[in-house]
Short mmCIF file of C-alpha atoms in Angstrom, two decimals:
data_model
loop_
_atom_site.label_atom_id
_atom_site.label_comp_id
_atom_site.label_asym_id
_atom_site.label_seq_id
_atom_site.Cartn_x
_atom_site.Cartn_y
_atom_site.Cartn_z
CA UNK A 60 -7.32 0.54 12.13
CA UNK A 61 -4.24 2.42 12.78
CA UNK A 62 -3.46 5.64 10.85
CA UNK A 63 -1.48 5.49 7.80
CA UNK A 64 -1.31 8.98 7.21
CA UNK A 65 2.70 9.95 8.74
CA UNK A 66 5.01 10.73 6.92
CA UNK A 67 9.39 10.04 6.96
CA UNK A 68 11.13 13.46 7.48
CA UNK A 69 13.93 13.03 4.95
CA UNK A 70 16.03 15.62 7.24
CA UNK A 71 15.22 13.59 10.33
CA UNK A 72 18.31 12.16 11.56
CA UNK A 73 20.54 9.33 8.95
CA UNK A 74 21.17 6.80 11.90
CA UNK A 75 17.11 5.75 11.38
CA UNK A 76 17.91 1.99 12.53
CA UNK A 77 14.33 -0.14 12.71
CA UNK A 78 14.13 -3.04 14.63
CA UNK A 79 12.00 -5.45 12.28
CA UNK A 80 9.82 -7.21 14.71
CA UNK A 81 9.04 -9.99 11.50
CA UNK A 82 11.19 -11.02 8.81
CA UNK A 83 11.06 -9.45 5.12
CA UNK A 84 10.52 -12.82 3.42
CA UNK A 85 13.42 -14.41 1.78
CA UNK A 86 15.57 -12.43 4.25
CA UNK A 87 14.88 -14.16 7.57
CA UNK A 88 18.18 -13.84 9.32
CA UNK A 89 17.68 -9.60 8.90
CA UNK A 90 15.83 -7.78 11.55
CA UNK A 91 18.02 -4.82 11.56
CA UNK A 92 18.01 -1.67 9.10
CA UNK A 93 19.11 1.68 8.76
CA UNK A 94 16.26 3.85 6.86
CA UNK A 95 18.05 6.70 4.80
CA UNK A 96 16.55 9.35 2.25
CA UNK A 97 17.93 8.89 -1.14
CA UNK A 98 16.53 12.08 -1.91
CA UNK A 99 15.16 15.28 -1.02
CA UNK A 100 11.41 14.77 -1.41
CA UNK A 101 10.83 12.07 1.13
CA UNK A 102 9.64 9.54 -1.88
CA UNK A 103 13.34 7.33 -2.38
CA UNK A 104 14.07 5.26 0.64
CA UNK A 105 17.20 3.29 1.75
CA UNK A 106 16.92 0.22 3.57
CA UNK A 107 20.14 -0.98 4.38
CA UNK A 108 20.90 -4.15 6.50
CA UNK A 109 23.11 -2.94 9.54
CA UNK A 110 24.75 -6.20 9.82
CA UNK A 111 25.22 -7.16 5.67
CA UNK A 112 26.04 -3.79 4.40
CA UNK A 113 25.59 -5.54 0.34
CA UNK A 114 21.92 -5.84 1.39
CA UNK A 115 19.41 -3.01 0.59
CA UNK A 116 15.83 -2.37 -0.76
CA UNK A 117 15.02 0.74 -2.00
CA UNK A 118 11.72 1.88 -0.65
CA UNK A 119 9.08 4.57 -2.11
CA UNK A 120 6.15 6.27 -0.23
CA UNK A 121 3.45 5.06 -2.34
CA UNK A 122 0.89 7.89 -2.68
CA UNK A 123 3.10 9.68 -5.62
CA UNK A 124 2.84 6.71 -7.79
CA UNK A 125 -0.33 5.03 -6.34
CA UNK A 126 -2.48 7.86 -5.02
CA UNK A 127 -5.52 5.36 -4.66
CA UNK A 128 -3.34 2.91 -2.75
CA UNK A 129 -5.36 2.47 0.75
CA UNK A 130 -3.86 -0.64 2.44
CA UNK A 131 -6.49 -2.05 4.98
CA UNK A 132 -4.38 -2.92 7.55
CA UNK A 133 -5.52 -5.08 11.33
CA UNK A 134 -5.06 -3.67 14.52
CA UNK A 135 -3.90 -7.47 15.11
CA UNK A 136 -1.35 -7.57 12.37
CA UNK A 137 0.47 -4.52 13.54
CA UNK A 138 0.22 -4.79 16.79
CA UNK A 139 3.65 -6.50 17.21
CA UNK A 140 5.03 -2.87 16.31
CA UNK A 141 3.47 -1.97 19.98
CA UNK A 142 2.97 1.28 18.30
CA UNK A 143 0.31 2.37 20.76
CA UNK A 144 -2.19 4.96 18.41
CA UNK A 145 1.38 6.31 17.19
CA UNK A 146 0.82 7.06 13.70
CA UNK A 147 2.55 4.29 11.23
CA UNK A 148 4.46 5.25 7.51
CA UNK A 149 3.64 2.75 5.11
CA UNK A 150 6.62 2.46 2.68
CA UNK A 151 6.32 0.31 -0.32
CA UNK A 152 9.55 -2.18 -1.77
CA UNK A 153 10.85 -1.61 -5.23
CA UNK A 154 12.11 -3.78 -7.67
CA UNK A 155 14.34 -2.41 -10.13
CA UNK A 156 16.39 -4.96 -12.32
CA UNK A 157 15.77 -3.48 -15.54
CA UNK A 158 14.93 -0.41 -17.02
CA UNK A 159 13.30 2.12 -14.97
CA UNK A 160 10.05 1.34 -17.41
CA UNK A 161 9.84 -2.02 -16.14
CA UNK A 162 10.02 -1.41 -12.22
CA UNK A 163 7.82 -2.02 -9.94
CA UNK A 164 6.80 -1.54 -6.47
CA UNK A 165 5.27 -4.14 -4.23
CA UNK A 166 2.02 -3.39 -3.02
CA UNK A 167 0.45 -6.40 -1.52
CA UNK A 168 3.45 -6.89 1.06
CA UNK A 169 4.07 -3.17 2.21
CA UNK A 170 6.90 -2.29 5.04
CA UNK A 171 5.38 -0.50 7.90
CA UNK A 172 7.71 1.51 10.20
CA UNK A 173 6.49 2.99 13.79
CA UNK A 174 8.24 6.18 14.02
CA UNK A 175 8.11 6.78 17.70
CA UNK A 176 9.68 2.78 18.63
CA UNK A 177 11.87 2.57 15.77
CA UNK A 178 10.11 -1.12 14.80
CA UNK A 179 9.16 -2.10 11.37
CA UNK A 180 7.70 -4.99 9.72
CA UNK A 181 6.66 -6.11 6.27
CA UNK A 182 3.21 -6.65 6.51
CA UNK A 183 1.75 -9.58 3.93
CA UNK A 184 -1.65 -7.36 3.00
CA UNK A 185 -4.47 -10.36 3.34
CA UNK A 186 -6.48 -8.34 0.43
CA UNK A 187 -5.59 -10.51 -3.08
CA UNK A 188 -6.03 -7.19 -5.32
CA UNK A 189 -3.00 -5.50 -4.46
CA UNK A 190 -0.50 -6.50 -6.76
CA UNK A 191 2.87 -7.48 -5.91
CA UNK A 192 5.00 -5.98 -8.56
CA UNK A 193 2.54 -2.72 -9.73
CA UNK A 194 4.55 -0.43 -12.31
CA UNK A 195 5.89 2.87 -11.00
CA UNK A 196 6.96 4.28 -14.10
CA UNK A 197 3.98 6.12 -16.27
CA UNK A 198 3.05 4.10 -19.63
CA UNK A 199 2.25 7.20 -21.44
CA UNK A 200 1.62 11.02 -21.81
CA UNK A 201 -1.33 12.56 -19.86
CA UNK B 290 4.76 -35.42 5.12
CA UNK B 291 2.45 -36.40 7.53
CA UNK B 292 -0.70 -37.23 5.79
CA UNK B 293 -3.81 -37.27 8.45
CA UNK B 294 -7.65 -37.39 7.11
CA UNK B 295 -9.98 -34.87 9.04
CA UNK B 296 -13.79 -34.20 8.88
CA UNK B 297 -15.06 -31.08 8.60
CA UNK B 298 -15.06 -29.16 12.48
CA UNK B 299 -11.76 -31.77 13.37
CA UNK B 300 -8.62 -30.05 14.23
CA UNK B 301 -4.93 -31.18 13.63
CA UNK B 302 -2.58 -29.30 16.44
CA UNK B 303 1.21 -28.54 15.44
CA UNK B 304 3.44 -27.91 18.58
CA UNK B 305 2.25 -26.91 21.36
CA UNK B 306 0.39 -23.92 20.00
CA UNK B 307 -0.99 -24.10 16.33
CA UNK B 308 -4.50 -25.55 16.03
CA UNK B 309 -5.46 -26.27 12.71
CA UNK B 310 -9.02 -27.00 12.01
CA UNK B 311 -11.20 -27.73 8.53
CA UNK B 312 -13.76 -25.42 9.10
CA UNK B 313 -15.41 -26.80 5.55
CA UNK B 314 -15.45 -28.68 2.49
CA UNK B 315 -17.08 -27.38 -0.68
CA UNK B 316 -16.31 -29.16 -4.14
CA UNK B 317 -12.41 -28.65 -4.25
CA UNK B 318 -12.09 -26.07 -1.58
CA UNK B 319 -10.95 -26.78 1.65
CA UNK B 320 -11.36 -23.60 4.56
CA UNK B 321 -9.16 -24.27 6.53
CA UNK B 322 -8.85 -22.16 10.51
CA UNK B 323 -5.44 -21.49 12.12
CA UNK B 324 -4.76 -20.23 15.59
CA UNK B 325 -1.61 -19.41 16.30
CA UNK B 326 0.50 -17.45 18.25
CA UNK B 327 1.26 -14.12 16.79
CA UNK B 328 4.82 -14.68 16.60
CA UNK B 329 3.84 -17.78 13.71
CA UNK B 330 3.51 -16.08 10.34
CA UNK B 331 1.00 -17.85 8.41
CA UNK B 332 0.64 -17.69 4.64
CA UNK B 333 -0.79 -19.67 1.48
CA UNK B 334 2.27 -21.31 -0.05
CA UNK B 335 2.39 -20.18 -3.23
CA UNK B 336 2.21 -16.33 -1.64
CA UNK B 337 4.92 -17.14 0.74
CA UNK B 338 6.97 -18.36 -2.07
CA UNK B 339 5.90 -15.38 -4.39
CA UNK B 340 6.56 -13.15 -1.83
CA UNK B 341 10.04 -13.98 -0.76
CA UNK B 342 11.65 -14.09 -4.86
CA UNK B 343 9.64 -10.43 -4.98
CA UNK B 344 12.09 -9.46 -1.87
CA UNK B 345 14.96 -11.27 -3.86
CA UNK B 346 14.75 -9.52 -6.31
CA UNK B 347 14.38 -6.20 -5.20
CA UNK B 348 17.49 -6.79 -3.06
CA UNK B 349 20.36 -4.90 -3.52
CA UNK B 350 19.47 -2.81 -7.12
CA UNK B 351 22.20 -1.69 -8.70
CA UNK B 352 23.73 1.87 -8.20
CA UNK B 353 22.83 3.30 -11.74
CA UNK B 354 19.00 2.13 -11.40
CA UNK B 355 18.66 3.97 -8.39
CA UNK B 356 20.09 6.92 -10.04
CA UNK B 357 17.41 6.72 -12.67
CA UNK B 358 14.45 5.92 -10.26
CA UNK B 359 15.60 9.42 -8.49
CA UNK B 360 15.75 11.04 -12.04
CA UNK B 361 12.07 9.57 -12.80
CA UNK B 362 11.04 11.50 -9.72
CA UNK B 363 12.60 14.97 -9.38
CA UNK B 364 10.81 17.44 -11.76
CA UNK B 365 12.71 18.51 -14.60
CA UNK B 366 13.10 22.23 -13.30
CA UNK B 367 14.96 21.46 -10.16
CA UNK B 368 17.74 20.04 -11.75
CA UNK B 369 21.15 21.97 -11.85
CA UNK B 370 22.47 23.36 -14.84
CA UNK B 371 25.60 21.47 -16.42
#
């Protein structure tokens, strides 16, 4: 299983253009995006299509809002990243289109970037118990 | 649709190289085995489908909800006075 455990430098360098070696569902035609911070903390993502600059996910690193989130992911299934033992950043999609209490994140189809080849992919998670739109925002005090 | 009866261990091949084979029957369930190459995503329908309106819908959030998903995140002492 490959590690899971690296991490996106939000100073690293803004022209962060991944090569996605399989298509993010819906979005066939797009195998090209530019990964930017959104923020400081390395948490907000930008995922911007280099070639439709109207299309863009925003992307969180899930451990913040899901620290228990463990995707078990197959040597097989990533191995069209050719990553070869570098470490892999799991990133999670978000889904925003109402109030902040209502978004989501997308854990059972995760977007997995190899650093050191600049390839990504989102990755359909064969495990049925991650859910596909989880809620980010907390439901209460703690 | 091509409609084709198999018994359990037959295979049905697509192209040249996707081999699909009922590996058994049990009451309603059918397990089905697929080879293919790796380039040949392969997913239950109704995930597939699932799966791409999830990526539709995240597309493209507007400006102000990414504004508040950064607010949600950033501790309330880091931000700048007014």
């Amino acid at each position: 299983m490959s590690s899971m455990t690296a991490t996106v430098d939000p100073g690293a360098d803004a022209d962060n253009v991944f090569d996605f070696v399989g298509p993010i569902l819906g979005f066939e035609g797009e195998r090209s995006f530019a990964l930017s911070p959104l923020e400081d903390s390395g948490t907000l993502w930008s995922l911007e299509s280099t070639t439709n600059p109207d299309l863009r996910f925003v992307l969180a690193a899930p451990a913040p809002f899901f620290p228990d989130y463990a995707p078990t992911v197959e040597e097989n299934a990533v191995a069209p990243l050719a990553s070869a033992g570098d470490e892999l950043t799991v990133l999670v999609i978000l889904t925003v289109d109402g109030p902040i209490r209502t978004a989501t994140a997308n854990l059972l189809a995760p977007v997995i970037l190899a650093l050191g080849n600049r390839r990504a992919m989102q990755l359909v998670l064969p495990d049925d118990t991650n859910s596909v739109r989880a809620p980010i925002a907390p439901t209460g005090g703690h | 649709m091509l409609i084709l009866t198999r018994r359990v261990g037959e295979s049905v091949v697509i192209g040249d190289e996707i081999v699909l084979t009922v590996v058994e029957v049990r009451g309603d369930s059918v397990r089905l085995g697929i080879e293919a190459p790796r380039s040949v995503d392969v997913h239950r329908e109704e995930v597939y489908r699932e799966l791409q309106a999830a990526n539709k819908r995240a597309a493209s959030p507007a400006d102000e909800a990414i504004e508040n998903l950064k607010a949600l995140i950033k501790p309330k002492d880091d931000q700048p006075a007014d």
